[in-house]
PDB file of C-alpha atoms in Angstrom:
ATOM      1  CA  UNK A   1      80.700  25.474 -72.052  1.00  0.00           C
ATOM      2  CA  UNK A   2      82.938  23.328 -74.298  1.00  0.00           C
ATOM      3  CA  UNK A   3      82.275  23.489 -78.013  1.00  0.00           C
ATOM      4  CA  UNK A   4      81.276  19.820 -78.197  1.00  0.00           C
ATOM      5  CA  UNK A   5      78.522  20.262 -75.582  1.00  0.00           C
ATOM      6  CA  UNK A   6      77.262  23.377 -77.321  1.00  0.00           C
ATOM      7  CA  UNK A   7      77.058  21.520 -80.659  1.00  0.00           C
ATOM      8  CA  UNK A   8      75.153  18.663 -78.997  1.00  0.00           C
ATOM      9  CA  UNK A   9      72.719  21.072 -77.360  1.00  0.00           C
ATOM     10  CA  UNK A  10      72.153  22.952 -80.630  1.00  0.00           C
ATOM     11  CA  UNK A  11      71.579  19.685 -82.477  1.00  0.00           C
ATOM     12  CA  UNK A  12      69.134  18.541 -79.774  1.00  0.00           C
ATOM     13  CA  UNK A  13      67.280  21.863 -80.003  1.00  0.00           C
ATOM     14  CA  UNK A  14      67.098  21.578 -83.809  1.00  0.00           C
ATOM     15  CA  UNK A  15      65.734  18.020 -83.610  1.00  0.00           C
ATOM     16  CA  UNK A  16      63.088  18.938 -81.026  1.00  0.00           C
ATOM     17  CA  UNK A  17      62.134  22.034 -83.032  1.00  0.00           C
ATOM     18  CA  UNK A  18      61.785  19.994 -86.239  1.00  0.00           C
ATOM     19  CA  UNK A  19      59.784  17.230 -84.528  1.00  0.00           C
ATOM     20  CA  UNK A  20      57.349  19.774 -83.058  1.00  0.00           C
ATOM     21  CA  UNK A  21      56.810  21.612 -86.356  1.00  0.00           C
ATOM     22  CA  UNK A  22      53.174  21.820 -87.429  1.00  0.00           C
ATOM     23  CA  UNK A  23      53.848  21.299 -91.114  1.00  0.00           C
ATOM     24  CA  UNK A  24      56.383  18.761 -92.284  1.00  0.00           C
ATOM     25  CA  UNK A  25      57.553  18.867 -95.873  1.00  0.00           C
ATOM     26  CA  UNK A  26      57.328  15.512 -97.692  1.00  0.00           C
ATOM     27  CA  UNK A  27      60.507  13.972 -98.990  1.00  0.00           C
ATOM     28  CA  UNK A  28      61.584  14.453-102.595  1.00  0.00           C
ATOM     29  CA  UNK A  29      60.619  10.874-103.410  1.00  0.00           C
ATOM     30  CA  UNK A  30      57.165  11.326-101.871  1.00  0.00           C
ATOM     31  CA  UNK A  31      56.637  14.517-103.908  1.00  0.00           C
ATOM     32  CA  UNK A  32      57.794  12.774-107.097  1.00  0.00           C
ATOM     33  CA  UNK A  33      55.456   9.802-106.553  1.00  0.00           C
ATOM     34  CA  UNK A  34      52.516  12.062-105.666  1.00  0.00           C
ATOM     35  CA  UNK A  35      53.019  14.026-108.898  1.00  0.00           C
ATOM     36  CA  UNK A  36      53.327  10.846-110.960  1.00  0.00           C
ATOM     37  CA  UNK A  37      50.300   9.186-109.351  1.00  0.00           C
ATOM     38  CA  UNK A  38      48.147  12.301-109.762  1.00  0.00           C
ATOM     39  CA  UNK A  39      48.204  11.779-113.538  1.00  0.00           C
ATOM     40  CA  UNK A  40      48.513   7.983-113.608  1.00  0.00           C
ATOM     41  CA  UNK A  41      47.480   6.294-110.338  1.00  0.00           C
ATOM     42  CA  UNK A  42      48.903   2.825-109.711  1.00  0.00           C
ATOM     43  CA  UNK A  43      46.624  -0.177-109.930  1.00  0.00           C
ATOM     44  CA  UNK A  44      45.808  -2.390-106.966  1.00  0.00           C
ATOM     45  CA  UNK A  45      48.616  -4.713-105.942  1.00  0.00           C
ATOM     46  CA  UNK A  46      48.023  -7.820-103.815  1.00  0.00           C
ATOM     47  CA  UNK A  47      49.921  -8.067-100.551  1.00  0.00           C
ATOM     48  CA  UNK A  48      51.655 -11.221-101.769  1.00  0.00           C
ATOM     49  CA  UNK A  49      51.505 -11.541-105.481  1.00  0.00           C
ATOM     50  CA  UNK A  50      52.147 -14.663-107.485  1.00  0.00           C
ATOM     51  CA  UNK A  51      55.868 -15.374-107.866  1.00  0.00           C
ATOM     52  CA  UNK A  52      57.261 -14.371-111.221  1.00  0.00           C
ATOM     53  CA  UNK A  53      58.704 -16.874-113.636  1.00  0.00           C
ATOM     54  CA  UNK A  54      62.005 -15.055-113.232  1.00  0.00           C
ATOM     55  CA  UNK A  55      62.162 -16.133-109.586  1.00  0.00           C
ATOM     56  CA  UNK A  56      61.877 -19.790-110.597  1.00  0.00           C
ATOM     57  CA  UNK A  57      64.735 -19.411-113.053  1.00  0.00           C
ATOM     58  CA  UNK A  58      66.825 -17.735-110.397  1.00  0.00           C
ATOM     59  CA  UNK A  59      66.331 -20.681-108.062  1.00  0.00           C
ATOM     60  CA  UNK A  60      67.424 -23.098-110.764  1.00  0.00           C
ATOM     61  CA  UNK A  61      70.383 -20.956-111.691  1.00  0.00           C
ATOM     62  CA  UNK A  62      71.338 -20.941-108.006  1.00  0.00           C
ATOM     63  CA  UNK A  63      71.485 -24.741-108.050  1.00  0.00           C
ATOM     64  CA  UNK A  64      73.431 -24.683-111.293  1.00  0.00           C
ATOM     65  CA  UNK A  65      75.902 -22.199-109.817  1.00  0.00           C
ATOM     66  CA  UNK A  66      76.292 -24.346-106.708  1.00  0.00           C
ATOM     67  CA  UNK A  67      76.926 -27.450-108.827  1.00  0.00           C
ATOM     68  CA  UNK A  68      79.516 -25.608-110.917  1.00  0.00           C
ATOM     69  CA  UNK A  69      81.355 -24.343-107.815  1.00  0.00           C
ATOM     70  CA  UNK A  70      81.331 -27.773-106.179  1.00  0.00           C
ATOM     71  CA  UNK A  71      82.508 -29.357-109.457  1.00  0.00           C
ATOM     72  CA  UNK A  72      85.398 -26.896-109.680  1.00  0.00           C
ATOM     73  CA  UNK A  73      86.401 -27.587-106.075  1.00  0.00           C
ATOM     74  CA  UNK A  74      86.284 -31.349-106.682  1.00  0.00           C
ATOM     75  CA  UNK A  75      88.335 -30.940-109.875  1.00  0.00           C
ATOM     76  CA  UNK A  76      90.901 -28.845-108.025  1.00  0.00           C
ATOM     77  CA  UNK A  77      91.191 -31.482-105.288  1.00  0.00           C
ATOM     78  CA  UNK A  78      91.691 -34.234-107.898  1.00  0.00           C
ATOM     79  CA  UNK A  79      94.270 -32.114-109.749  1.00  0.00           C
ATOM     80  CA  UNK A  80      96.225 -31.379-106.566  1.00  0.00           C
ATOM     81  CA  UNK A  81      96.110 -35.060-105.602  1.00  0.00           C
ATOM     82  CA  UNK A  82      97.398 -36.026-109.059  1.00  0.00           C
ATOM     83  CA  UNK A  83     100.235 -33.479-108.847  1.00  0.00           C
ATOM     84  CA  UNK A  84     101.138 -34.715-105.377  1.00  0.00           C
ATOM     85  CA  UNK A  85     101.015 -38.347-106.603  1.00  0.00           C
ATOM     86  CA  UNK A  86     103.320 -37.592-109.600  1.00  0.00           C
ATOM     87  CA  UNK A  87     105.760 -35.692-107.374  1.00  0.00           C
ATOM     88  CA  UNK A  88     106.124 -38.721-105.095  1.00  0.00           C
ATOM     89  CA  UNK A  89     107.792 -40.839-107.800  1.00  0.00           C
TER      90      UNK A  89
END
């Protein structure tokens, strides 16, 4: 059997063996959170909380950024038109 097929079969066996295991170890993050929450459990959190004030500022700053970019593009177009106009004479 070629080495590639053997590696695929071994990998498939390992995956099936791991999926059928009776006890599955939790991930490192799950263990960390469980240890943290054992001492200090998190409070209830609504499914959709009220938007933060930061989100409103981000929306405004998005508009400000868009206006700045469009202003720079318009200024560049005017500058290039001016240079082209001066070069014509």
